[in-house]
Coordinates of C-alpha atoms in Angstrom, one line a residue:
X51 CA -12.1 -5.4 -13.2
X52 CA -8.6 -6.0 -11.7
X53 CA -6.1 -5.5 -14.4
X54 CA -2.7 -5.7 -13.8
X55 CA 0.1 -4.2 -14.4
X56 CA 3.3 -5.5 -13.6
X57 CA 7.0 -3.0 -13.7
X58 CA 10.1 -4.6 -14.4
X59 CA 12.2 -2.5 -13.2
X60 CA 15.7 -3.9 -14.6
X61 CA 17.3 -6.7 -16.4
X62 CA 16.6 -10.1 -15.2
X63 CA 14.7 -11.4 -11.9
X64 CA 17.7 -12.0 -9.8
X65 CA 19.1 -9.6 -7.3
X66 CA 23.1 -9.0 -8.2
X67 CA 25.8 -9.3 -5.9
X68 CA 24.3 -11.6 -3.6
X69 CA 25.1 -14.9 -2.7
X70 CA 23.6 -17.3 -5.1
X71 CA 22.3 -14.9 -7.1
X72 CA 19.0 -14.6 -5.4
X73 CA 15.6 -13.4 -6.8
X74 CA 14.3 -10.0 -6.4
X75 CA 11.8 -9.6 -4.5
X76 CA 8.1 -9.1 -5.5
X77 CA 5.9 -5.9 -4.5
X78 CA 1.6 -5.5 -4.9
X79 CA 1.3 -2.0 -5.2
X80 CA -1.9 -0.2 -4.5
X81 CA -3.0 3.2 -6.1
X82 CA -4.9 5.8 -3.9
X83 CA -8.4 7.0 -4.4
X84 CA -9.1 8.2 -7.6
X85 CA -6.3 7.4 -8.9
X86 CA -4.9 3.9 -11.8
X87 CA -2.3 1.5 -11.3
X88 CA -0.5 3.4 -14.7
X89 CA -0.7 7.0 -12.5
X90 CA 0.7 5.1 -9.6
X91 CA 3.7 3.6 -11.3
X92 CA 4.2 7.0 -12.4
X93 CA 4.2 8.6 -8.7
X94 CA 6.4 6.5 -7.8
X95 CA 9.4 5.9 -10.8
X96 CA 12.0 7.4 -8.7
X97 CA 11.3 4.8 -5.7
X98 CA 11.3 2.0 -8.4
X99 CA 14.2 3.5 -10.0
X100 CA 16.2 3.4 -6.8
X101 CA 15.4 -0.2 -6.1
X102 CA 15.6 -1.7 -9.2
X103 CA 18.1 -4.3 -8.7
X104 CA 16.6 -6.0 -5.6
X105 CA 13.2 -5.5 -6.2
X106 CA 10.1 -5.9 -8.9
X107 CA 6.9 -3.5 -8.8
X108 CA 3.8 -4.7 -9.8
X109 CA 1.0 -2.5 -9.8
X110 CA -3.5 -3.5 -9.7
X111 CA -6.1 -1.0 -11.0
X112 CA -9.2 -1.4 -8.2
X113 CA -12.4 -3.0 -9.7
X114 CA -14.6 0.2 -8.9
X115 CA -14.7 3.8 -10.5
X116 CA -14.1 6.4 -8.2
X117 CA -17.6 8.7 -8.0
X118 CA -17.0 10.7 -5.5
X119 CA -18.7 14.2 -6.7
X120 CA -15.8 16.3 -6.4
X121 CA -13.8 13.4 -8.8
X122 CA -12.8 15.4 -12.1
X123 CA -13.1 12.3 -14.7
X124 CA -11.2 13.2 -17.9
X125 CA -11.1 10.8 -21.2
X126 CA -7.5 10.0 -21.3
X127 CA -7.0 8.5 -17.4
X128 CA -8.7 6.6 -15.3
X129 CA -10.2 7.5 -11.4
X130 CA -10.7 4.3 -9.6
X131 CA -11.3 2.9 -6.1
X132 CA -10.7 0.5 -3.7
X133 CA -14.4 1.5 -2.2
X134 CA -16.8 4.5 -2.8
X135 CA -18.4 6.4 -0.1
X136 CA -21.9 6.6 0.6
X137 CA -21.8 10.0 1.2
X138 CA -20.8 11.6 -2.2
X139 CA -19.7 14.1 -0.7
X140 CA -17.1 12.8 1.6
X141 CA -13.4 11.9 1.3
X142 CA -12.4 8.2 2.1
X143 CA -10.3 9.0 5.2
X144 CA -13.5 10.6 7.2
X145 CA -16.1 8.4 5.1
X146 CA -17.9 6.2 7.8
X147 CA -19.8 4.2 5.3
X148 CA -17.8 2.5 2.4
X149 CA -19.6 0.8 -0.8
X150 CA -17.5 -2.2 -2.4
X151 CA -14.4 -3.0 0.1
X152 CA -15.1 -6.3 1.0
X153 CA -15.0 -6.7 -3.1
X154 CA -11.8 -5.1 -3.4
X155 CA -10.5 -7.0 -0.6
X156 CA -11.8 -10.8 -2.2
X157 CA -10.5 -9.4 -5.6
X158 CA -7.2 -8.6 -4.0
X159 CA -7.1 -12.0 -2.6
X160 CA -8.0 -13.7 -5.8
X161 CA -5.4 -12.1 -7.8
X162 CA -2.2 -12.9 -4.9
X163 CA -3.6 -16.8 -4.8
X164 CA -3.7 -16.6 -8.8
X165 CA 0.0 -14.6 -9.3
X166 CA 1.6 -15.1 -6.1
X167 CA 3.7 -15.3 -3.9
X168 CA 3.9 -11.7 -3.3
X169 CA 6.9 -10.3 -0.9
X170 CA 5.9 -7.6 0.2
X171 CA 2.9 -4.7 -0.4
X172 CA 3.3 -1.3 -1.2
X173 CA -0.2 1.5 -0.6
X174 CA -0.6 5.0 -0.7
X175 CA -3.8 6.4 0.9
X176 CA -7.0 4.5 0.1
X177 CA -4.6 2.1 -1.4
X178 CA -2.5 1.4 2.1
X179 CA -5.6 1.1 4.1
X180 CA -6.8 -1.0 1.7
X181 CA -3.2 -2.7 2.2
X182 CA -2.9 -2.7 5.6
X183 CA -6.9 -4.4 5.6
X184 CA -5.3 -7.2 3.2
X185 CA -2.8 -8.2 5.2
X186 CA -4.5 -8.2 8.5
X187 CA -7.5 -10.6 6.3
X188 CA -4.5 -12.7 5.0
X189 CA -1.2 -12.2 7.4
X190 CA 0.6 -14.8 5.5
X191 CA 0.8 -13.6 2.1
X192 CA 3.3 -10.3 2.8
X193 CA 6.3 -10.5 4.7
X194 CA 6.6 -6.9 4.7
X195 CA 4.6 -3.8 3.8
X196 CA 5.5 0.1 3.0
X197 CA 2.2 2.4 4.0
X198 CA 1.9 6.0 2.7
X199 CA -0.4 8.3 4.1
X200 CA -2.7 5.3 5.3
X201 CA -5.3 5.4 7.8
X202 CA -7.5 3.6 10.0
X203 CA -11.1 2.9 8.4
X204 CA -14.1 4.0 9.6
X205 CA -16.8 2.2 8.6
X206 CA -17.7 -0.6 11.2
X207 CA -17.2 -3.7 9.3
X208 CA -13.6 -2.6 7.4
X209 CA -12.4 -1.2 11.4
X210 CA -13.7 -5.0 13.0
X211 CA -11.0 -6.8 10.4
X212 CA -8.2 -4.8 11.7
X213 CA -9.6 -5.0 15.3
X214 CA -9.6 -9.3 14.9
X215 CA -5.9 -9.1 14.3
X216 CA -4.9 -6.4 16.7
X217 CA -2.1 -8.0 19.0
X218 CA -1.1 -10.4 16.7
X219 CA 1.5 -10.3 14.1
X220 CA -0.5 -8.5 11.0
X221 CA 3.3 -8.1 9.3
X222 CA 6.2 -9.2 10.4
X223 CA 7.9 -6.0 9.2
X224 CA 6.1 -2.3 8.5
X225 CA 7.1 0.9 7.3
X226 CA 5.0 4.2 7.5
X227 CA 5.1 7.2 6.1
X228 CA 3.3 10.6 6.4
X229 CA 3.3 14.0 5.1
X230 CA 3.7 16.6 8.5
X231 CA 1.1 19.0 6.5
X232 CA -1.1 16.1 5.0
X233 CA -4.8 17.9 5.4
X234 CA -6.6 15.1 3.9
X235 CA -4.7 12.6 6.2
X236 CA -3.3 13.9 8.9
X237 CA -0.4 12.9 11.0
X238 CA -2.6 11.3 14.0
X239 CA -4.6 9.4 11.5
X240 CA -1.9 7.8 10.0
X241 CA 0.0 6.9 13.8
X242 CA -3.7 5.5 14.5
X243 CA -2.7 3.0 11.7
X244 CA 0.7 2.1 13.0
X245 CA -1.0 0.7 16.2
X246 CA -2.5 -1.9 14.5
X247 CA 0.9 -3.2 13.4
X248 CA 2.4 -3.0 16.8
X249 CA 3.3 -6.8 18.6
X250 CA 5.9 -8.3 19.9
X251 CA 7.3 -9.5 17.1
X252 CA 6.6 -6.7 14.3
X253 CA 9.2 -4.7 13.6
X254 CA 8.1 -1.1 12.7
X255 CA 9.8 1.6 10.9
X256 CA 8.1 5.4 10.7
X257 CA 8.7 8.0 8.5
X258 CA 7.8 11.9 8.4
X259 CA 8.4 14.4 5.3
X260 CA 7.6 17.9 5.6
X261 CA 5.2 17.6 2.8
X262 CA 1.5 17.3 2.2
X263 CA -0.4 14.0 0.6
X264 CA 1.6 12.6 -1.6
X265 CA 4.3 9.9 -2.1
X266 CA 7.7 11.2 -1.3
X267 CA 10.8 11.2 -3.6
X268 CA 13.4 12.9 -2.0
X269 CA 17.2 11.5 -1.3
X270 CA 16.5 10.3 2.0
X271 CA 13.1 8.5 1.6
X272 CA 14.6 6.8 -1.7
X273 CA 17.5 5.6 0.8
X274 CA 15.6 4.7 3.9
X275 CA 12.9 2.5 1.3
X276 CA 16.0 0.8 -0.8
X277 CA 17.7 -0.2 2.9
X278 CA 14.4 -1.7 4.2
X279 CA 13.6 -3.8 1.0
X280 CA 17.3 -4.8 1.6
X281 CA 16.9 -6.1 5.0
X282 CA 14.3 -8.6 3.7
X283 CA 16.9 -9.6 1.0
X284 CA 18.7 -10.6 4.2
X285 CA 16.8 -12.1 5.9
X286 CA 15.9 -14.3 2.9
X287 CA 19.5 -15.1 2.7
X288 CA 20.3 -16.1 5.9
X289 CA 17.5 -18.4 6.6

């Protein structure tokens, strides 16, 4: 299953106070491991909050169930995943060996050709690899993506997809963000991610909070996310 779940986060689908009224713009958002589209939304209310009058959220559940033995399932949420691990045991940033990806990945592509166009794409952990693996599959269907706390896979077949669009324009615009004492995903994996985005053309933003894993929601990350959806609101206006 792909369920969706789509957060509109204010009145109407046009962005105020610019010239003729333009739409807001539209963001795929991708959960981390173990985690549902309904606990993501939640994670991040005070970045939609902030941006609610230039931009729409709408958030996917992945089609697999997280089984990882150290996931603590309980009746009233769910624990899903954009892959599983073949070790049990593992975590999916050191997991060489992922089970159901290239899934996710068709799934994902299925639903932006069925409810697109999409603007832009929004992951945290799991969820921005997973993101970041979309858009180098399919560079034309985001013009910009946010990345929490991503990181490079490492099972072979997930790493060749980002290696087949390395030094080419994956995204034409990027920003990445990490926590400085992330121990699940540390700072190095996440800047391993950032090289992938890196061409001529890309423009790349980065972002460090003195934090562990998990998605920011202080002042200045609020600000700095509001000012880069702007920009594309710009950039939409003046072409």
């Amino acid at each position: 299953f792909l369920s969706k779940k789509i957060e509109n986060t204010g009145s109407g689908d046009q962005a105020p106070g610019l010239e003729g009224d333009m739409r807001k713009l539209r963001i795929l958002c991708l959960h981390g491991y173990a985690m549902s589209a309904e606990k993501f939304s939640g994670r991040t209310g005070s970045i939609r909050k902030g941006c609610k009058s230039i931009a729409n959220f709408e958030y996917v559940d992945a089609p697999h169930v997280a089984d990882a033995a150290w996931v603590n399932h309980t009746n009233d949420s769910l624990s899903l995943a954009w892959w599983n691990m073949q070790e049990e045991s593992s975590r999916p940033s050191i997991s060489r060996h992922y089970r159901g990806a290239t899934q996710s990945l068709d799934k994902l592509k299925e639903h932006v050709d069925i409810n697109g166009p999409y603007d832009g794409i929004l992951g945290f952990s799991q969820g921005a690899s997973c993101a970041a693996l979309l858009c180098a599959r399919c560079p034309k269907d985001f013009k910009f993506g946010i990345f929490i706390s991503g990181f490079v896979p490492r099972d072979a077949e997930m790493q060749r997809i980002l290696e087949n669009a390395q030094n080419t324009t994956v995204i034409s615009r990027s920003l990445h963000a990490w926590g400085l004492k992330d121990q699940l995903v540390p700072e190095n994996k996440t800047k391993e991610l950032v090289e992938y985005f890196e061409s001529e053309a890309a423009a790349i933003s980065c972002y460090s909070h003195s934090g562990g894993h998990f998605v920011p929601s202080n002042a200045e990350f609020r600000k700095l996310i509001k000012r880069f959806i702007h920009q594309e609101l710009d950039v939409q206006q003046n072409s």
